[in-house]
Amino acid sequence: MKKLGFMFVMLTIFLFVLAGCVGVNNSDTEEPESNEESADVNVEGETITWMTNDSSRPGWEDLEQQILDETGVEIDVVVTPTNPDDMVARMTTILSSGDTEVDIMHINDELITAFSRAGYLEPLENDVMTDDVMSNFAEQYMEDIPTYEGSIYSVPSYLEILAFWVNNELLSEAGMEAPTNKEEFLAYAHAVTDGDVYGYGGAWERSYVFNEIGTFINLFGGDYFDWENPKTQEALEFMYDLAHEEGVTPPSQLADIYDPMIQKFIDNKYGMLFMYTGAIPTFDEADSYGPDKLDIAPMPTFETNDAYMASWHHVINASSEKKPAAKKVLEYLASPEGQVAYYEMSGRLPARLDVLNDPEFSAPGLESVKEYIENSTLRGRPLVPQSMEFVSGIGSIFQQYISDDLTLEQTVEQAQAEIDRLAE
Amino acid sequence: MSAKQKRILTFIFRWSLTLGVAMIILIPLYWVFISSITPRGELFSTPINFFPENFTFQNYVDLFVELDVATMAWNTLIITVCSLLLTIILGTAAAYAFARFELFQSVSWAFRLLLFSALIPPVITARPLYDFMKSFDLVDTYAGLIILYTSLLLPFSVLILYNFVKQIPASLEEAAQIDGANFGTILFKIYFPLMKPAIATVSIINFIQSLNEFFTPLFFTYKIKLLSVGITTVPRESNFEVPWDLISAMGWFIILPIILFVLFFEKNIMEGITQGGVKQ
């Protein structure tokens, strides 16, 4: 009897705890506030809180000063955890609890997909990201990532392209030009592969491989959300063959994230790979970047030459009590001047295409990026609200396929089930 | 097999096992240290260098200059020391009550509930607790953090102290009562001195736990910077490169006081725990 009583009390406490967990963001239950409140309100002298990891950069104080000069708004900073899991936990707690402490957040593609759908963010299409402003960003990307149900939720802060990189030293040793199609891709990979040097290098750790799977699916004209699509399967088989039949990429890279992959590329162990344009400073610092060293080449055309674009976004907390001031700041950050100011602080290329195409603007790697903008379709990555679970779930299935633990049919079946479960 | 051979075999087996376990624990620590003094460009070089060709302590300098670990260490110290003091005072009083009045069913239940609270994973309570703390304006305050740390440390502390109090003969207390001592005198003049070893143990273990505590400062601070969370705010040059060298230096900065503490107070920790477990 005593034990029964004890269990009853424990159960009651457990239920109370669970009940306490079912909190929701205030914004879910309240009517959304007006979306047109920034321009006419005097926000001079207001201080907003900005959650970002940029504040440790040397140029941050200059950016703060520029924002103050242009908008009259002062910035207070809360540092974001850089570890993805911690960042998600921290930001989700703030947004879901309706916390008003943070006004602007700097978040990645994965989080904007999740937060915009959860109703945690302030829509910006009526005053910040108006049609005029929107027309200056990569159209397909803007449709894929910051837009949800007709509303736009962010100002992209910079542009990165998951580009095709080649080792020009190995290319000239092989007497070849940068591959432009699938046949040349394989021919170059075979020409370079020798001992511990491989024609193609990747980062096939279960989270990181997401980008490469998607890139190959794009190149073959498949659809990431449809694994029964023959072209999607062709891309998968191609990746499998690179590691097994062709033997031009090491299966051991199943453990690699970007750091070891980049180091191997610098050490001339890889002939080519897909990597973000943001790696330019890293290769440059290692004295390995340039037309006769490691360089960006145009995306080869298999069926298509589509490439992924990625960005981090400035968004406004839907529960913020200082929305007009926050919008004023985002208006500035979305403007050409604001984009250049952010570039000067971070060294990352602006997301606005008119800024990139401005003859006055120059930056390392700009010409290669412009080539991509002109000749490839820049897509947002295929993400779902529970993006981290989605990314690593598909990555795990892919790893089992490469490790011969699953057949192609089983891989397709399991990946499709995962997509159907999470993309609903 | 002769007795001598048996002894030699036992000796070899013991030492192999000891060295094996030690290696499992020490190699990662060694590797973190080596990464902290390796220039970034050499971190992923192949073949692997088990000692860097050009070692540098620049990362440790950067910790102080760029990441302001001194402030983090100071904040961590304030919160840890205050929480420890509060935990010892509350924990001793609670342990005394639980040990001396356990015949009352409600007291016994309260003790069980306290222990049960330690079994709930923090992630389950994080969100409701966040709302609760926010409603009292305690998020991102020293007071809020001290309360949270204390609540985190109390269950284990009470358990250790409770076992210790139970070993102290009630006759001592009764003798003091006959001599006219009140409750405060009994608690502070009789129990506290007798419980010194247990209090030392609890303090040491709680100190280590406070330094390691990651979840609470991650969720409940904005601007108060603590060491354990500092490791996750080490800035990255780009989104896809992790500054392992700086993170490793930060890791060592956090680990070192814990290692030193355990080295110096190992005996107290073990004695306190085992003594508390012995029944009269």
XYZ file of C-alpha atoms in Angstrom:
704
model
C 0.000 0.000 0.000
C 2.848 2.279 0.962
C 4.596 1.505 -2.316
C 1.415 2.126 -4.315
C 1.035 5.513 -2.682
C 4.627 6.392 -3.473
C 4.181 5.426 -7.107
C 1.005 7.503 -7.320
C 2.806 10.597 -6.081
C 5.716 10.021 -8.480
C 3.298 9.625 -11.386
C 1.472 12.813 -10.434
C 4.739 14.751 -10.333
C 5.798 13.306 -13.665
C 2.499 14.383 -15.252
C 2.893 17.886 -13.822
C 6.373 18.114 -15.284
C 5.109 16.956 -18.658
C 2.247 19.402 -18.535
C 4.725 22.165 -17.882
C 6.584 21.238 -21.057
C 3.618 21.960 -23.283
C 4.326 25.652 -23.448
C 3.903 27.473 -26.698
C 5.155 30.678 -28.125
C 2.896 33.572 -27.312
C 2.837 34.492 -30.934
C 1.081 31.256 -31.839
C -2.003 32.191 -29.974
C -2.022 35.906 -30.500
C -2.969 37.759 -33.616
C 0.133 38.738 -35.545
C 0.947 42.374 -35.089
C 1.004 44.775 -37.931
C 3.744 44.150 -40.438
C 4.041 47.788 -41.436
C 5.369 49.575 -38.464
C 8.995 50.349 -39.064
C 9.324 53.218 -41.466
C 7.326 55.941 -39.760
C 8.143 55.263 -36.133
C 10.946 57.221 -34.555
C 13.379 54.659 -33.202
C 16.272 57.043 -32.590
C 18.122 56.177 -29.392
C 16.537 52.755 -28.943
C 18.708 49.792 -28.099
C 17.968 46.384 -29.519
C 19.492 43.033 -28.607
C 21.089 41.043 -31.379
C 21.944 37.367 -30.950
C 24.914 36.580 -33.144
C 28.306 34.975 -33.198
C 29.837 37.729 -35.312
C 30.571 40.039 -32.400
C 34.051 38.595 -31.826
C 35.130 39.622 -35.330
C 37.535 42.556 -35.491
C 35.193 44.733 -37.575
C 32.114 44.262 -35.412
C 32.353 47.569 -33.568
C 32.606 49.430 -36.867
C 29.446 47.704 -38.077
C 27.649 48.647 -34.876
C 28.745 52.249 -35.359
C 27.588 52.269 -38.976
C 24.193 50.920 -37.943
C 23.938 53.572 -35.256
C 24.856 56.318 -37.743
C 22.364 55.098 -40.344
C 19.433 54.108 -38.159
C 19.945 55.737 -34.775
C 19.573 52.320 -33.153
C 22.129 51.018 -30.691
C 23.078 47.360 -30.577
C 23.473 45.132 -27.576
C 24.911 41.672 -28.273
C 24.137 38.214 -26.945
C 26.634 35.647 -28.180
C 25.196 32.599 -29.924
C 26.626 29.154 -29.196
C 28.521 27.969 -32.262
C 27.865 24.295 -31.673
C 24.748 23.569 -33.775
C 22.917 21.520 -31.138
C 23.490 24.105 -28.416
C 22.498 26.896 -30.762
C 19.235 25.161 -31.654
C 18.436 24.455 -27.995
C 19.197 28.014 -26.894
C 17.356 29.780 -29.679
C 14.364 27.469 -29.588
C 13.947 28.074 -25.863
C 14.034 31.845 -26.313
C 11.625 31.887 -29.238
C 9.217 29.238 -28.026
C 8.880 30.834 -24.594
C 7.961 34.170 -26.112
C 11.038 35.755 -24.564
C 11.318 39.421 -25.446
C 14.983 39.843 -24.491
C 16.337 39.151 -27.986
C 15.111 41.199 -30.945
C 17.265 40.107 -33.877
C 18.825 36.707 -34.408
C 21.369 35.502 -36.909
C 20.363 32.006 -37.973
C 21.176 29.480 -40.679
C 19.053 27.946 -43.443
C 18.097 24.983 -41.270
C 16.781 27.118 -38.433
C 14.868 29.567 -40.563
C 13.046 26.630 -42.107
C 12.084 25.410 -38.657
C 11.330 28.753 -37.003
C 9.326 30.292 -39.837
C 7.001 27.310 -39.876
C 6.624 27.382 -36.105
C 5.479 31.005 -36.198
C 8.405 32.287 -34.151
C 9.529 34.939 -36.649
C 8.206 38.289 -37.757
C 7.188 38.465 -41.444
C 9.114 41.119 -43.351
C 7.600 41.277 -46.840
C 5.605 44.470 -46.307
C 8.299 46.751 -45.036
C 11.786 45.246 -45.124
C 11.832 42.658 -47.911
C 9.562 44.479 -50.309
C 9.348 43.414 -53.970
C 12.004 45.956 -54.927
C 14.451 44.618 -52.385
C 13.594 40.968 -53.063
C 14.347 41.319 -56.759
C 18.018 41.808 -55.892
C 18.448 38.418 -54.223
C 18.789 34.978 -55.874
C 15.197 34.243 -56.832
C 15.072 30.446 -56.508
C 16.960 30.511 -53.226
C 14.633 33.119 -51.731
C 11.693 30.983 -52.731
C 13.255 27.818 -51.291
C 14.433 29.080 -47.914
C 13.136 32.318 -46.332
C 9.672 32.229 -47.915
C 6.850 30.334 -46.265
C 3.179 30.600 -47.176
C 3.809 33.817 -49.081
C 5.637 35.580 -46.264
C 9.336 36.378 -46.185
C 11.022 35.959 -42.859
C 14.621 37.030 -43.251
C 17.291 39.233 -44.693
C 20.052 36.968 -46.031
C 23.321 38.338 -44.723
C 25.715 36.785 -47.212
C 25.969 34.388 -50.087
C 27.882 31.155 -50.246
C 27.806 28.740 -53.128
C 28.592 25.069 -52.793
C 31.010 25.257 -55.681
C 33.118 22.830 -57.658
C 36.787 23.089 -56.682
C 39.689 21.610 -58.655
C 43.353 21.127 -57.924
C 44.998 22.870 -60.871
C 48.403 21.415 -60.035
C 47.086 17.860 -60.422
C 45.055 18.923 -63.438
C 48.111 20.201 -65.295
C 50.126 17.119 -64.287
C 47.380 15.043 -65.890
C 47.385 17.378 -68.896
C 43.669 18.056 -68.540
C 41.252 20.951 -68.189
C 38.672 21.313 -65.414
C 35.916 18.737 -66.047
C 32.804 20.126 -67.678
C 30.677 16.972 -67.800
C 30.298 13.527 -66.247
C 32.719 11.790 -68.606
C 35.450 14.341 -68.014
C 34.732 14.218 -64.289
C 35.403 10.464 -64.231
C 38.370 10.693 -66.621
C 40.061 13.301 -64.428
C 39.269 11.334 -61.265
C 40.924 8.229 -62.743
C 43.910 10.182 -64.058
C 44.675 11.569 -60.605
C 43.953 8.551 -58.408
C 47.184 6.940 -57.330
C 48.047 5.486 -53.905
C 46.782 7.841 -51.227
C 45.843 10.505 -53.792
C 42.231 10.362 -54.945
C 40.505 12.021 -57.864
C 37.485 13.048 -55.829
C 37.315 13.960 -52.146
C 34.323 14.361 -49.915
C 33.110 14.757 -46.348
C 30.753 11.839 -45.933
C 30.178 12.078 -42.214
C 26.450 11.542 -41.734
C 25.532 15.221 -41.299
C 27.993 16.699 -43.757
C 27.254 14.278 -46.612
C 23.817 15.882 -46.983
C 25.325 18.635 -49.140
C 27.080 16.222 -51.485
C 24.125 13.889 -51.890
C 22.020 16.920 -52.797
C 24.641 18.297 -55.163
C 24.892 15.035 -57.114
C 21.101 14.698 -57.163
C 20.946 18.211 -58.618
C 23.601 17.383 -61.201
C 21.696 14.276 -62.312
C 18.431 16.234 -62.434
C 16.819 14.278 -59.598
C 14.705 15.420 -56.681
C 15.949 15.161 -53.111
C 12.434 14.638 -51.796
C 11.721 11.821 -54.277
C 14.122 8.932 -53.928
C 12.046 6.753 -56.220
C 12.929 9.146 -59.030
C 15.335 7.210 -61.354
C 17.596 10.263 -61.625
C 17.899 10.512 -57.853
C 18.870 6.851 -57.789
C 21.345 7.385 -60.611
C 23.081 10.015 -58.480
C 23.267 7.628 -55.533
C 24.684 4.839 -57.653
C 27.213 7.268 -59.069
C 28.429 8.157 -55.575
C 28.557 4.477 -54.633
C 30.585 3.705 -57.744
C 33.028 6.532 -57.052
C 33.936 4.724 -53.834
C 33.675 1.103 -55.011
C 33.565 0.387 -58.762
C 35.663 3.341 -59.900
C 37.737 3.516 -56.709
C 38.423 7.231 -57.148
C 37.297 8.359 -53.719
C 38.198 6.805 -50.346
C 35.383 5.053 -48.445
C 37.241 6.073 -45.262
C 35.883 9.588 -45.779
C 32.653 8.320 -44.206
C 34.204 9.663 -41.002
C 35.341 12.992 -42.455
C 33.800 16.373 -41.780
C 34.953 19.464 -43.672
C 38.150 20.137 -41.687
C 40.021 16.941 -42.675
C 38.650 17.152 -46.210
C 39.975 20.692 -46.601
C 43.353 19.701 -45.157
C 43.643 16.765 -47.585
C 42.770 19.053 -50.477
C 45.460 21.496 -49.354
C 47.903 18.569 -49.075
C 47.202 17.644 -52.741
C 45.496 14.397 -51.741
C 42.330 15.180 -53.686
C 41.885 16.218 -57.302
C 38.472 17.857 -56.913
C 35.615 18.321 -54.493
C 32.514 20.342 -53.706
C 33.038 23.034 -51.112
C 31.543 26.367 -50.160
C 32.993 29.537 -51.634
C 33.488 30.677 -48.064
C 36.532 28.395 -47.903
C 38.488 30.844 -50.089
C 40.162 32.571 -47.086
C 41.149 29.174 -45.643
C 42.863 28.084 -48.854
C 44.318 31.546 -49.217
C 45.817 31.442 -45.709
C 47.385 28.075 -46.540
C 48.884 29.697 -49.662
C 46.990 27.175 -51.765
C 44.401 29.364 -53.474
C 44.813 30.574 -57.036
C 44.540 29.800 -60.738
C 47.478 27.391 -60.664
C 46.633 25.915 -57.249
C 43.248 25.182 -55.715
C 40.524 27.126 -57.434
C 36.821 27.253 -58.123
C 35.796 25.880 -61.520
C 32.411 26.229 -63.202
C 29.910 23.603 -62.109
C 30.173 20.619 -64.490
C 26.997 19.773 -66.373
C 25.769 16.205 -65.978
C 22.039 16.637 -66.637
C 22.011 20.094 -65.033
C 24.632 22.342 -63.464
C 22.459 23.529 -60.561
C 24.329 24.502 -57.416
C 23.337 25.004 -53.816
C 23.467 28.387 -52.232
C 23.579 28.837 -48.481
C 23.340 31.828 -46.225
C 22.794 32.951 -42.668
C 19.842 35.205 -42.090
C 18.904 38.125 -39.936
C 15.437 37.559 -38.511
C 13.191 39.287 -35.986
C 11.799 37.513 -32.950
C 7.996 37.599 -33.297
C 7.751 38.381 -29.580
C 10.168 41.317 -29.742
C 8.884 44.485 -28.120
C 11.131 46.615 -30.306
C 10.051 45.534 -33.756
C 10.144 48.995 -35.367
C 13.766 49.475 -34.300
C 14.669 45.933 -35.297
C 13.053 46.449 -38.693
C 14.930 49.675 -39.167
C 18.173 47.797 -38.614
C 17.158 45.018 -41.000
C 16.159 47.582 -43.622
C 19.689 48.881 -43.457
C 21.197 45.385 -43.561
C 19.096 44.571 -46.632
C 20.252 47.708 -48.429
C 23.333 47.704 -50.694
C 25.214 49.804 -48.120
C 24.269 47.437 -45.312
C 25.305 44.403 -47.315
C 28.687 45.972 -48.054
C 29.078 46.944 -44.395
C 28.399 43.346 -43.363
C 30.894 42.131 -45.974
C 33.545 44.513 -44.640
C 32.990 43.183 -41.135
C 32.814 39.460 -41.976
C 34.670 39.018 -45.270
C 31.664 37.080 -46.603
C 30.265 37.963 -50.008
C 27.017 39.954 -49.944
C 23.799 38.138 -50.748
C 22.492 40.957 -52.942
C 23.258 40.236 -56.581
C 23.259 43.917 -57.569
C 26.069 44.512 -55.069
C 28.052 41.571 -56.435
C 27.568 42.825 -59.986
C 28.524 46.375 -59.100
C 31.804 47.149 -60.947
C 32.936 49.138 -57.910
C 32.710 46.086 -55.679
C 35.623 43.664 -55.509
C 36.390 40.654 -53.327
C 38.480 37.472 -53.518
C 36.729 34.825 -55.626
C 34.100 37.276 -56.845
C 34.557 36.430 -60.527
C 34.001 32.710 -59.907
C 30.882 33.453 -57.891
C 29.540 35.744 -60.602
C 30.126 32.974 -63.116
C 27.927 30.687 -61.001
C 25.245 33.348 -60.628
C 25.179 33.810 -64.374
C 25.338 30.202 -65.542
C 23.916 27.997 -62.776
C 20.598 27.959 -60.992
C 21.277 28.700 -57.328
C 19.020 26.582 -55.166
C 18.347 26.492 -51.464
C 19.058 23.153 -49.860
C 16.067 20.839 -49.401
C 15.199 21.282 -45.736
C 12.297 20.416 -43.471
C 11.326 21.898 -40.094
C 13.200 19.205 -38.156
C 16.212 19.772 -40.331
C 18.989 18.329 -38.153
C 17.101 15.071 -37.679
C 16.367 15.008 -41.400
C 19.948 15.727 -42.446
C 21.581 13.141 -40.198
C 18.816 10.566 -40.746
C 19.307 10.535 -44.517
C 23.083 10.681 -43.973
C 23.002 7.538 -41.824
C 21.031 5.652 -44.457
C 23.465 6.778 -47.142
C 26.423 5.642 -45.031
C 24.882 2.194 -44.683
C 24.461 2.073 -48.456
C 28.100 2.972 -49.064
C 29.171 0.436 -46.421
C 27.215 -2.302 -48.256
C 24.872 -2.758 -45.299
C 21.917 -1.747 -47.483
C 21.123 -2.370 -51.138
C 20.054 0.515 -53.347
C 16.418 -0.629 -53.096
C 16.563 -0.721 -49.292
C 18.292 2.654 -49.232
C 15.627 4.226 -51.420
C 12.846 2.686 -49.366
C 14.264 3.797 -46.009
C 15.221 7.301 -47.179
C 11.794 7.854 -48.723
C 10.117 6.721 -45.511
C 12.281 9.184 -43.555
C 11.386 11.994 -45.963
C 7.681 11.163 -45.818
C 7.824 11.138 -42.024
C 9.651 14.446 -41.604
C 8.561 16.460 -44.633
C 4.822 16.204 -43.949
C 51.581 -23.438 -11.872
C 53.694 -22.437 -8.900
C 52.632 -19.758 -6.429
C 55.362 -17.479 -7.699
C 54.163 -17.811 -11.310
C 50.621 -17.072 -10.152
C 51.804 -13.948 -8.390
C 53.665 -12.788 -11.494
C 50.649 -13.461 -13.718
C 48.352 -11.620 -11.321
C 50.826 -8.740 -11.229
C 50.988 -8.558 -15.032
C 47.202 -8.823 -15.358
C 46.578 -6.086 -12.791
C 49.051 -3.705 -14.307
C 47.898 -4.373 -17.873
C 44.358 -3.635 -16.819
C 45.408 -0.513 -14.909
C 47.498 0.777 -17.796
C 44.749 -0.058 -20.290
C 42.137 1.883 -18.337
C 44.587 4.735 -17.728
C 45.354 4.962 -21.449
C 41.667 5.076 -22.342
C 41.275 8.065 -20.032
C 44.599 9.799 -20.581
C 45.047 9.559 -24.362
C 42.057 11.823 -25.127
C 43.344 14.312 -22.526
C 46.791 14.180 -24.094
C 45.293 14.648 -27.536
C 43.239 17.658 -26.426
C 46.391 19.199 -24.959
C 48.435 18.499 -28.081
C 45.684 20.008 -30.248
C 45.737 23.103 -28.056
C 49.422 23.754 -28.777
C 49.374 22.756 -32.444
C 49.157 25.499 -35.079
C 45.836 25.294 -36.935
C 47.488 24.381 -40.231
C 49.076 21.272 -38.722
C 46.002 19.918 -36.941
C 44.834 17.595 -39.702
C 48.157 16.937 -41.393
C 48.889 13.404 -42.498
C 50.659 11.362 -41.268
C 49.482 12.280 -37.790
C 52.029 14.074 -35.606
C 51.825 12.898 -32.028
C 53.729 16.008 -31.034
C 53.526 19.182 -33.128
C 56.581 20.232 -35.117
C 56.004 23.912 -34.296
C 54.178 24.039 -31.001
C 52.680 27.313 -29.810
C 50.903 28.642 -26.742
C 49.210 31.363 -28.753
C 45.808 29.724 -28.268
C 46.111 30.173 -24.512
C 47.019 33.819 -25.028
C 43.990 34.207 -27.334
C 41.762 32.772 -24.617
C 42.579 35.720 -22.386
C 42.863 38.423 -25.019
C 40.032 37.541 -27.402
C 37.660 35.349 -25.423
C 38.010 37.015 -22.044
C 38.211 33.782 -20.078
C 39.284 35.732 -17.011
C 35.755 37.181 -16.741
C 34.266 33.747 -17.387
C 36.442 32.226 -14.657
C 35.493 35.004 -12.204
C 31.764 34.593 -12.883
C 32.077 30.824 -12.563
C 33.884 31.221 -9.258
C 31.274 33.578 -7.794
C 28.383 31.330 -8.727
C 30.173 28.152 -7.675
C 31.254 29.449 -4.271
C 27.840 30.951 -3.443
C 26.065 27.782 -4.535
C 28.436 25.649 -2.498
C 27.853 27.669 0.662
C 24.106 27.602 0.210
C 24.157 23.897 -0.568
C 26.167 23.081 2.543
C 23.896 25.106 4.850
C 20.645 23.854 3.374
C 21.999 20.347 2.794
C 23.198 19.885 6.360
C 19.947 21.151 7.828
C 17.948 18.926 5.467
C 20.143 15.897 6.125
C 19.728 16.402 9.861
C 15.971 16.631 9.528
C 15.699 13.629 7.225
C 17.940 11.503 9.449
C 16.481 12.451 12.810
C 12.790 12.698 11.939
C 12.457 9.880 9.449
C 9.922 8.159 11.639
C 7.461 10.769 10.391
C 6.115 9.465 7.115
C 5.941 12.905 5.498
C 9.649 13.483 6.156
C 10.551 10.151 4.679
C 8.463 10.969 1.594
C 10.048 14.359 1.247
C 13.449 12.677 1.232
C 12.373 10.285 -1.527
C 10.920 13.140 -3.564
C 14.141 15.089 -3.261
C 16.136 12.135 -4.550
C 13.588 11.535 -7.301
C 13.969 15.130 -8.475
C 17.611 14.382 -9.259
C 16.551 11.631 -11.644
C 14.550 13.910 -13.946
C 16.618 14.777 -17.030
C 17.215 18.555 -17.130
C 15.958 18.794 -20.695
C 12.462 17.831 -19.519
C 12.259 20.603 -16.974
C 14.173 23.217 -18.969
C 11.291 24.903 -20.700
C 8.825 25.156 -17.767
C 11.700 26.149 -15.511
C 12.711 28.836 -18.004
C 9.182 30.282 -17.930
C 9.192 30.125 -14.147
C 12.545 31.875 -13.830
C 11.530 34.458 -16.400
C 8.372 35.288 -14.489
C 10.558 36.209 -11.501
C 13.086 38.080 -13.661
C 15.750 35.620 -12.637
C 16.995 34.616 -16.091
C 20.542 35.849 -16.713
C 21.061 36.950 -13.120
C 23.604 35.763 -10.565
C 20.812 35.093 -8.075
C 18.940 32.952 -10.585
C 21.999 30.932 -11.430
C 22.898 30.412 -7.774
C 19.374 29.146 -7.063
C 19.512 26.788 -10.038
C 22.972 25.482 -9.206
C 21.971 24.960 -5.585
C 18.869 23.028 -6.559
C 21.031 20.923 -8.821
C 23.598 20.148 -6.136
C 21.245 19.596 -3.213
C 19.902 16.055 -3.797
C 23.308 14.390 -3.996
C 24.648 16.502 -1.133
C 21.711 15.637 1.098
C 22.147 11.949 0.330
C 25.809 11.956 1.346
C 25.222 14.122 4.418
C 22.154 12.109 5.442
C 24.165 8.889 5.549
C 26.772 10.669 7.624
C 24.301 12.174 10.096
C 22.785 8.744 10.637
C 26.147 7.510 11.906
C 26.339 10.184 14.578
C 24.878 8.770 17.807
C 21.670 10.538 18.852
C 22.932 10.312 22.436
C 25.297 13.234 21.732
C 22.367 15.415 20.806
C 20.369 14.212 23.795
C 23.258 15.000 26.122
C 23.473 18.512 24.678
C 19.714 18.965 25.112
C 20.005 17.940 28.764
C 22.717 20.575 29.109
C 20.256 23.146 27.700
C 21.524 23.468 24.117
C 18.956 24.716 21.624
C 18.532 23.460 18.037
C 20.947 25.991 16.516
C 23.653 25.141 19.040
C 23.182 21.434 18.432
C 23.339 21.829 14.645
C 26.242 24.246 14.445
C 28.304 23.273 17.493
C 27.824 19.514 17.538
C 26.828 18.292 14.097
C 28.853 20.665 11.915
C 32.238 19.844 13.504
C 31.497 16.119 13.398
C 30.445 16.318 9.759
C 33.554 18.105 8.539
C 34.825 15.146 6.455
C 31.458 14.727 4.755
C 31.111 18.460 4.170
C 34.609 18.525 2.640
C 33.710 15.671 0.319
C 30.425 17.219 -0.724
C 32.126 20.566 -1.331
C 34.820 19.044 -3.515
C 32.414 16.962 -5.588
C 29.993 19.873 -5.918
C 32.798 22.189 -6.950
C 33.726 19.828 -9.763
C 30.091 19.410 -10.771
C 29.566 23.180 -10.795
C 32.563 23.719 -13.036
C 31.281 21.044 -15.387
C 27.675 22.194 -15.401
C 26.785 23.117 -18.946
C 23.057 22.861 -19.323
C 22.034 25.501 -16.763
C 24.221 28.363 -18.003
C 23.450 27.476 -21.607
C 19.725 27.922 -21.073
C 19.550 30.520 -18.344
C 22.108 33.137 -19.305
C 22.404 35.745 -22.030
C 25.264 37.926 -20.997
C 26.719 36.355 -17.881
C 29.554 34.337 -19.347
C 30.577 31.118 -17.649
C 33.504 28.853 -18.443
C 31.575 25.727 -19.344
C 29.467 27.537 -21.940
C 32.470 29.493 -23.170
C 33.591 26.425 -25.050
C 30.527 26.580 -27.253
C 30.875 30.279 -28.010
C 34.406 30.055 -29.398
C 34.047 32.007 -32.641
C 34.423 30.271 -35.989
C 36.107 31.745 -39.014
C 33.472 30.140 -41.214
C 30.430 27.964 -40.722
C 32.096 24.766 -41.737
C 35.405 24.975 -39.907
C 35.689 24.295 -36.215
C 38.596 26.047 -34.410
C 39.720 22.828 -32.725
C 42.955 24.410 -31.508
C 41.162 27.161 -29.592
C 38.433 24.818 -28.378
C 41.094 22.390 -27.126
C 42.851 25.204 -25.258
C 39.526 26.190 -23.723
C 38.907 22.550 -22.833
C 42.203 22.365 -20.998
C 41.533 25.614 -19.218
C 38.340 24.060 -17.848
C 39.747 20.592 -17.184
C 42.934 21.651 -15.408
C 41.408 22.902 -12.127
C 39.279 19.771 -11.971
C 42.292 17.506 -12.443
C 44.241 19.425 -9.800
C 41.318 19.258 -7.393
C 40.943 15.527 -7.798
C 44.704 15.023 -7.435
C 44.859 17.005 -4.202
C 41.595 15.845 -2.643
C 41.270 12.304 -3.968
C 41.605 10.849 -0.463
C 38.885 13.106 0.970
C 36.518 12.318 -1.864
C 36.852 8.563 -1.493
C 36.782 8.646 2.309
C 33.725 10.854 2.414
C 31.766 8.667 0.043
C 32.711 5.357 1.627
C 32.306 6.585 5.218
C 28.857 7.851 4.376
C 27.911 4.438 3.084
C 28.890 2.522 6.235
C 25.997 1.673 8.505
C 26.246 1.586 12.262
